[in-house]
CSV table of C-alpha atoms and ligand atoms in Angstrom, one decimal:
chain,number,residue,atom,x,y,z
A,1,MET,CA,-38.1,50.0,119.6
A,2,LEU,CA,-41.3,48.6,118.2
A,3,GLU,CA,-43.0,50.7,115.5
A,4,VAL,CA,-46.5,49.8,114.3
A,5,THR,CA,-47.5,51.8,111.2
A,6,GLU,CA,-51.0,51.8,109.6
A,7,LEU,CA,-51.5,48.2,110.6
A,8,GLU,CA,-54.6,46.5,109.1
A,9,LYS,CA,-56.2,43.1,109.8
A,10,THR,CA,-59.3,42.0,107.9
A,11,TYR,CA,-60.2,38.4,108.7
A,12,ASP,CA,-61.4,36.0,106.0
A,13,THR,CA,-64.9,36.5,107.5
A,14,GLY,CA,-64.7,40.2,106.4
A,15,ASP,CA,-64.3,41.4,110.0
A,16,ARG,CA,-62.0,44.4,109.9
A,17,ALA,CA,-60.3,44.0,113.3
A,18,LEU,CA,-57.5,46.6,112.9
A,19,LYS,CA,-58.0,49.8,111.1
A,20,SER,CA,-54.8,51.8,110.3
A,21,VAL,CA,-53.3,51.3,113.8
A,22,SER,CA,-50.1,53.2,114.5
A,23,PHE,CA,-48.0,53.6,117.6
A,24,GLU,CA,-44.5,53.3,118.9
A,25,VAL,CA,-43.1,51.6,122.0
A,26,SER,CA,-39.6,52.0,123.2
A,27,GLY,CA,-37.1,51.8,126.0
A,28,ASN,CA,-38.3,50.6,129.3
A,29,GLU,CA,-42.0,51.4,128.8
A,30,ILE,CA,-44.8,49.3,130.0
A,31,VAL,CA,-47.8,50.0,127.7
A,32,ALA,CA,-51.3,48.7,128.4
A,33,ILE,CA,-53.7,48.1,125.5
A,34,ILE,CA,-57.2,48.6,126.8
A,35,GLY,CA,-60.6,48.5,125.1
A,36,PRO,CA,-63.9,46.6,125.1
A,37,SER,CA,-64.2,43.0,124.1
A,38,GLY,CA,-63.9,42.8,120.3
A,39,ALA,CA,-61.9,46.0,120.0
A,40,GLY,CA,-58.9,44.2,118.4
A,41,LYS,CA,-56.5,43.9,121.4
A,42,SER,CA,-55.8,40.3,120.9
A,43,THR,CA,-55.5,40.6,117.1
A,44,LEU,CA,-53.0,43.4,117.6
A,45,ILE,CA,-50.7,41.3,119.9
A,46,ARG,CA,-51.1,38.3,117.7
A,47,SER,CA,-50.1,40.4,114.7
A,48,ILE,CA,-46.9,41.6,116.3
A,49,ASN,CA,-45.7,38.0,117.0
A,50,ARG,CA,-47.3,36.9,113.8
A,51,LEU,CA,-49.6,34.3,115.3
A,52,THR,CA,-51.9,36.0,112.9
A,53,GLU,CA,-51.1,37.6,109.5
A,54,PRO,CA,-51.8,41.3,109.2
A,55,THR,CA,-53.3,42.3,105.9
A,56,GLY,CA,-51.6,45.6,105.6
A,57,GLY,CA,-49.2,48.1,107.2
A,58,SER,CA,-45.9,47.6,108.8
A,59,ILE,CA,-44.4,46.4,112.1
A,60,THR,CA,-40.7,46.9,112.8
A,61,LEU,CA,-38.7,45.7,115.8
A,62,ASP,CA,-35.4,47.6,116.1
A,63,GLY,CA,-35.7,48.5,112.5
A,64,LYS,CA,-36.4,45.0,111.2
A,65,GLU,CA,-39.7,44.5,109.3
A,66,LEU,CA,-41.7,41.7,110.8
A,67,THR,CA,-44.7,41.4,108.4
A,68,ASP,CA,-42.8,39.8,105.5
A,69,LEU,CA,-40.6,37.3,107.2
A,70,GLY,CA,-40.2,33.7,105.9
A,71,GLN,CA,-40.7,30.7,108.2
A,72,SER,CA,-37.1,30.5,109.4
A,73,GLU,CA,-36.7,34.3,109.8
A,74,LEU,CA,-39.9,34.3,111.7
A,75,ARG,CA,-38.6,31.7,114.1
A,76,ASN,CA,-35.6,33.9,114.9
A,77,ALA,CA,-37.7,37.0,115.2
A,78,ARG,CA,-40.0,35.2,117.7
A,79,ARG,CA,-37.0,34.5,119.9
A,80,ASP,CA,-36.7,38.3,120.3
A,81,MET,CA,-40.3,38.4,121.5
A,82,GLY,CA,-41.2,37.0,124.9
A,83,MET,CA,-44.8,35.9,124.9
A,84,ILE,CA,-46.9,35.6,128.1
A,85,PHE,CA,-50.3,34.0,127.8
A,86,GLN,CA,-53.7,34.3,129.6
A,87,GLU,CA,-53.8,30.5,130.2
A,88,PHE,CA,-50.1,30.4,130.9
A,89,ASN,CA,-49.5,27.7,128.2
A,90,LEU,CA,-47.2,25.6,130.4
A,91,VAL,CA,-46.5,22.0,129.7
A,92,GLU,CA,-48.4,20.4,132.6
A,93,ARG,CA,-46.3,17.3,133.1
A,94,LEU,CA,-43.0,19.0,132.9
A,95,THR,CA,-41.3,20.6,135.9
A,96,VAL,CA,-40.9,24.4,136.4
A,97,MET,CA,-37.2,24.1,135.3
A,98,GLU,CA,-38.1,22.1,132.2
A,99,ASN,CA,-40.8,24.6,131.2
A,100,ILE,CA,-38.5,27.5,131.6
A,101,LEU,CA,-35.7,25.9,129.6
A,102,SER,CA,-37.9,24.7,126.8
A,103,GLY,CA,-38.9,28.4,126.3
A,104,ARG,CA,-35.2,29.3,126.2
A,105,LEU,CA,-34.6,26.7,123.6
A,106,GLY,CA,-37.4,28.2,121.6
A,107,TYR,CA,-39.4,25.9,119.6
A,108,LEU,CA,-38.1,22.4,120.5
A,109,SER,CA,-40.8,19.8,120.8
A,110,THR,CA,-41.5,19.0,124.5
A,111,TRP,CA,-40.1,15.5,123.9
A,112,ASP,CA,-36.8,17.0,122.8
A,113,ALA,CA,-36.9,19.3,125.8
A,114,PHE,CA,-37.5,16.3,128.0
A,115,ARG,CA,-34.5,14.4,126.8
A,116,ARG,CA,-32.3,17.4,126.6
A,117,ASN,CA,-29.2,17.7,128.7
A,118,PHE,CA,-29.5,21.3,129.5
A,119,PRO,CA,-26.2,23.2,129.6
A,120,PRO,CA,-25.1,24.2,133.2
A,121,GLU,CA,-25.0,27.9,132.2
A,122,ASP,CA,-28.7,27.7,131.1
A,123,ILE,CA,-29.6,26.0,134.4
A,124,SER,CA,-27.8,28.6,136.5
A,125,ARG,CA,-29.5,31.4,134.5
A,126,ALA,CA,-32.8,29.7,135.0
A,127,ARG,CA,-32.2,29.6,138.8
A,128,GLU,CA,-31.4,33.3,138.8
A,129,ILE,CA,-34.6,34.1,137.0
A,130,LEU,CA,-36.6,31.8,139.2
A,131,SER,CA,-35.3,33.6,142.2
A,132,ARG,CA,-36.2,36.9,140.6
A,133,VAL,CA,-39.8,35.9,140.0
A,134,ASN,CA,-40.0,34.5,143.5
A,135,LEU,CA,-40.2,30.8,142.7
A,136,ASP,CA,-37.3,29.6,144.7
A,137,GLY,CA,-37.8,26.1,145.9
A,138,VAL,CA,-40.3,24.9,143.3
A,139,GLU,CA,-38.0,24.3,140.3
A,140,ASN,CA,-38.6,20.5,140.4
A,141,ASN,CA,-42.3,20.8,140.9
A,142,ARG,CA,-44.5,19.9,138.0
A,143,ALA,CA,-46.4,22.8,136.4
A,144,ASP,CA,-49.7,21.2,137.4
A,145,GLU,CA,-48.9,21.4,141.1
A,146,LEU,CA,-48.6,25.2,141.1
A,147,SER,CA,-51.1,27.9,141.9
A,148,GLY,CA,-52.3,30.3,139.2
A,149,GLY,CA,-50.0,33.1,140.3
A,150,GLN,CA,-47.0,30.7,140.4
A,151,ARG,CA,-47.9,29.4,136.9
A,152,GLN,CA,-48.0,32.9,135.5
A,153,ARG,CA,-44.6,33.6,137.1
A,154,VAL,CA,-43.2,30.5,135.3
A,155,GLY,CA,-44.7,31.9,132.1
A,156,ILE,CA,-42.9,35.2,132.7
A,157,ALA,CA,-39.6,33.4,133.6
A,158,ARG,CA,-39.9,31.4,130.4
A,159,ALA,CA,-40.3,34.5,128.3
A,160,VAL,CA,-37.5,36.5,130.1
A,161,ILE,CA,-34.8,33.8,129.9
A,162,GLN,CA,-34.6,34.1,126.2
A,163,ARG,CA,-33.4,37.7,126.6
A,164,PRO,CA,-36.2,39.1,124.4
A,165,LYS,CA,-36.1,42.6,122.9
A,166,ILE,CA,-39.8,43.0,123.9
A,167,LEU,CA,-42.4,41.3,126.1
A,168,LEU,CA,-45.9,40.7,124.8
A,169,ALA,CA,-48.6,39.7,127.2
A,170,ASP,CA,-52.1,38.8,126.1
A,171,GLU,CA,-54.5,39.2,129.0
A,172,PRO,CA,-51.9,37.8,131.5
A,173,THR,CA,-54.1,38.5,134.5
A,174,SER,CA,-57.6,37.5,133.5
A,175,ALA,CA,-57.3,34.0,134.9
A,176,LEU,CA,-56.0,35.4,138.3
A,177,ASP,CA,-57.6,36.9,141.4
A,178,PRO,CA,-57.1,40.7,142.0
A,179,GLU,CA,-54.3,40.4,144.4
A,180,THR,CA,-52.3,37.9,142.3
A,181,SER,CA,-53.0,40.1,139.2
A,182,ARG,CA,-51.4,43.0,141.0
A,183,GLU,CA,-48.3,40.9,141.9
A,184,VAL,CA,-48.0,39.9,138.2
A,185,MET,CA,-48.3,43.5,137.0
A,186,ASN,CA,-45.7,44.6,139.6
A,187,LEU,CA,-43.3,41.9,138.3
A,188,LEU,CA,-43.9,43.0,134.7
A,189,THR,CA,-43.3,46.6,135.6
A,190,ASP,CA,-40.1,45.8,137.4
A,191,ILE,CA,-38.8,43.8,134.4
A,192,ALA,CA,-39.6,46.6,132.0
A,193,HIS,CA,-37.9,49.2,134.1
A,194,GLU,CA,-34.9,47.2,135.4
A,195,ASP,CA,-34.1,45.3,132.2
A,196,ASP,CA,-35.0,48.1,129.8
A,197,ILE,CA,-37.4,45.9,127.9
A,198,PRO,CA,-40.6,47.4,126.5
A,199,VAL,CA,-43.6,45.5,127.7
A,200,ILE,CA,-47.0,45.5,125.9
A,201,ILE,CA,-49.9,44.1,127.8
A,202,ASN,CA,-53.5,43.5,126.8
A,203,ILE,CA,-55.7,44.0,129.8
A,204,HIS,CA,-59.3,44.5,130.3
A,205,GLU,CA,-59.1,45.7,133.9
A,206,VAL,CA,-58.7,49.5,133.3
A,207,ASP,CA,-57.9,50.1,137.0
A,208,LEU,CA,-54.9,47.7,136.8
A,209,ALA,CA,-53.7,49.4,133.6
A,210,ILE,CA,-54.0,52.9,135.2
A,211,GLU,CA,-52.1,51.7,138.3
A,212,HIS,CA,-49.2,50.1,136.5
A,213,ALA,CA,-48.7,51.2,132.9
A,214,ASP,CA,-46.5,54.1,131.9
A,215,ARG,CA,-48.7,54.6,128.9
A,216,ILE,CA,-52.2,53.5,127.8
A,217,ILE,CA,-53.3,52.8,124.3
A,218,GLY,CA,-57.1,52.6,123.9
A,219,LEU,CA,-58.6,50.6,121.1
A,220,SER,CA,-62.2,50.7,120.0
A,221,ASN,CA,-63.6,49.0,117.0
A,222,GLY,CA,-60.1,48.4,115.6
A,223,GLU,CA,-58.9,52.0,115.9
A,224,VAL,CA,-56.6,53.8,118.3
A,225,VAL,CA,-58.8,56.2,120.3
A,226,PHE,CA,-56.4,57.1,123.1
A,227,ASN,CA,-52.6,57.1,123.4
A,228,GLY,CA,-51.1,58.7,126.4
A,229,SER,CA,-50.3,58.6,130.1
A,230,ALA,CA,-52.7,57.2,132.7
A,231,ASP,CA,-53.4,60.6,134.2
A,232,LYS,CA,-54.6,61.9,130.9
A,233,LEU,CA,-56.9,59.0,130.6
A,234,ASP,CA,-58.3,59.8,134.1
A,235,GLU,CA,-58.9,63.4,133.0
A,236,GLU,CA,-60.8,62.3,129.9
A,237,ALA,CA,-62.9,59.7,131.7
B,301,LIG,P1,-60.3,41.8,121.7
B,301,LIG,O1,-59.0,41.1,122.0
B,301,LIG,O2,-60.2,43.3,121.9
B,301,LIG,O3,-61.5,41.2,122.4
B,301,LIG,P2,-60.1,40.5,119.1
B,301,LIG,O4,-58.9,41.0,118.5
B,301,LIG,O5,-60.3,39.2,119.7
B,301,LIG,O6,-60.6,41.7,120.2
B,301,LIG,O7,-61.3,40.7,118.0
B,301,LIG,C1,-61.4,41.8,117.2
B,301,LIG,C2,-62.5,41.5,116.1
B,301,LIG,O8,-62.0,40.5,115.2
B,301,LIG,C3,-63.8,41.0,116.6
B,301,LIG,O9,-64.8,41.5,115.8
B,301,LIG,C4,-63.7,39.5,116.5
B,301,LIG,O10,-64.9,38.9,116.3
B,301,LIG,C5,-62.9,39.4,115.2
B,301,LIG,N1,-62.0,38.2,115.2
B,301,LIG,C6,-61.1,37.8,116.1
B,301,LIG,N2,-60.5,36.6,115.8
B,301,LIG,C7,-61.1,36.3,114.6
B,301,LIG,C8,-60.9,35.1,113.7
B,301,LIG,N3,-60.0,34.2,114.0
B,301,LIG,N4,-61.7,35.1,112.6
B,301,LIG,C9,-62.6,36.0,112.4
B,301,LIG,N5,-62.8,37.1,113.1
B,301,LIG,C10,-62.1,37.2,114.2
B,302,LIG,P1,-46.5,24.9,118.6
B,302,LIG,O1,-46.5,23.5,119.2
B,302,LIG,O2,-47.8,25.5,118.4
B,302,LIG,O3,-45.5,25.1,117.5
B,302,LIG,P2,-44.6,26.6,119.8
B,302,LIG,O4,-43.4,25.7,119.5
B,302,LIG,O5,-44.8,27.9,119.1
B,302,LIG,O6,-45.9,25.8,119.8
B,302,LIG,O7,-44.5,26.9,121.4
B,302,LIG,C1,-44.1,26.0,122.3
B,302,LIG,C2,-44.4,26.5,123.7
B,302,LIG,O8,-43.7,27.7,124.0
B,302,LIG,C3,-45.9,26.8,123.8
B,302,LIG,O9,-46.3,26.3,125.1
B,302,LIG,C4,-46.0,28.2,123.7
B,302,LIG,O10,-47.0,28.7,124.5
B,302,LIG,C5,-44.6,28.7,124.2
B,302,LIG,N1,-44.2,29.9,123.4
B,302,LIG,C6,-44.4,30.1,122.1
B,302,LIG,N2,-43.8,31.2,121.7
B,302,LIG,C7,-43.2,31.8,122.8
B,302,LIG,C8,-42.5,32.9,123.1
B,302,LIG,N3,-42.2,33.8,122.1
B,302,LIG,N4,-42.0,33.2,124.3
B,302,LIG,C9,-42.3,32.3,125.3
B,302,LIG,N5,-43.0,31.2,125.1
B,302,LIG,C10,-43.5,30.9,123.9
């Protein structure tokens, strides 16, 4: 379970991007964070995986505090968090398989990943996951040969292979067309529900959030202004 309590982020510029943000996410929930541009969605996700330093409050993952970790503890904690990015963040000249396994190996440089003799059990797990995300047959293609939807599915496979305790996705669909976006959201929903992993997604398309998320958290001006099921959001709108 992820517990965010009175989380604060004030940037050096004085911008107060998060104001006492509190919520919990547990079990197999898929939670969409929605809100206008500048609301603090990206700051929130980046605070959870500590790509940015919160300036106050607490974040715990299965009871473990994340805001005060040292560098090596942070590395371990990040292995528990699968990250999925808007621009996919694949290594273009590596193959699908190499991209996925470099995620599994965490924070190896790409050069290390390139030379690595991957253990057979990792390769067979990668193949299982490739099949699950519908990428059979492209494992030896280079990332730069794939379509946007395929690239995001590689991003998802790379996050899932590390058996994370939570998946965090920062605008995973904004570089994709509507149909591909829907496929990616379906895949993330299946992963949450079947693998019992909470999934938190920043998304600006409210209709996609309503269609797919179990719960919606609305941010505005750094504050939580809505936290409930999609039907409740429909009633309020
Ligand atoms: P969203 O993802 O909802 O668009 P962000 O988290 O990107 O919102 O931004 C929230 C607020 O924090 C905005 O006012 C933005 O200008 C500010 N902000 C974001 N990143 C930085 C940064 N690196 N330095 C200073 N201010 C920032
Ligand atoms: P850097 O070179 O900035 O240290 P990292 O070592 O953090 O980058 O990440 C290497 C690659 O793995 C990047 O492409 C990044 O997008 C991806 N990545 C980073 N963190 C995660 C994560 N928790 N889950 C999946 N992929 C990740």
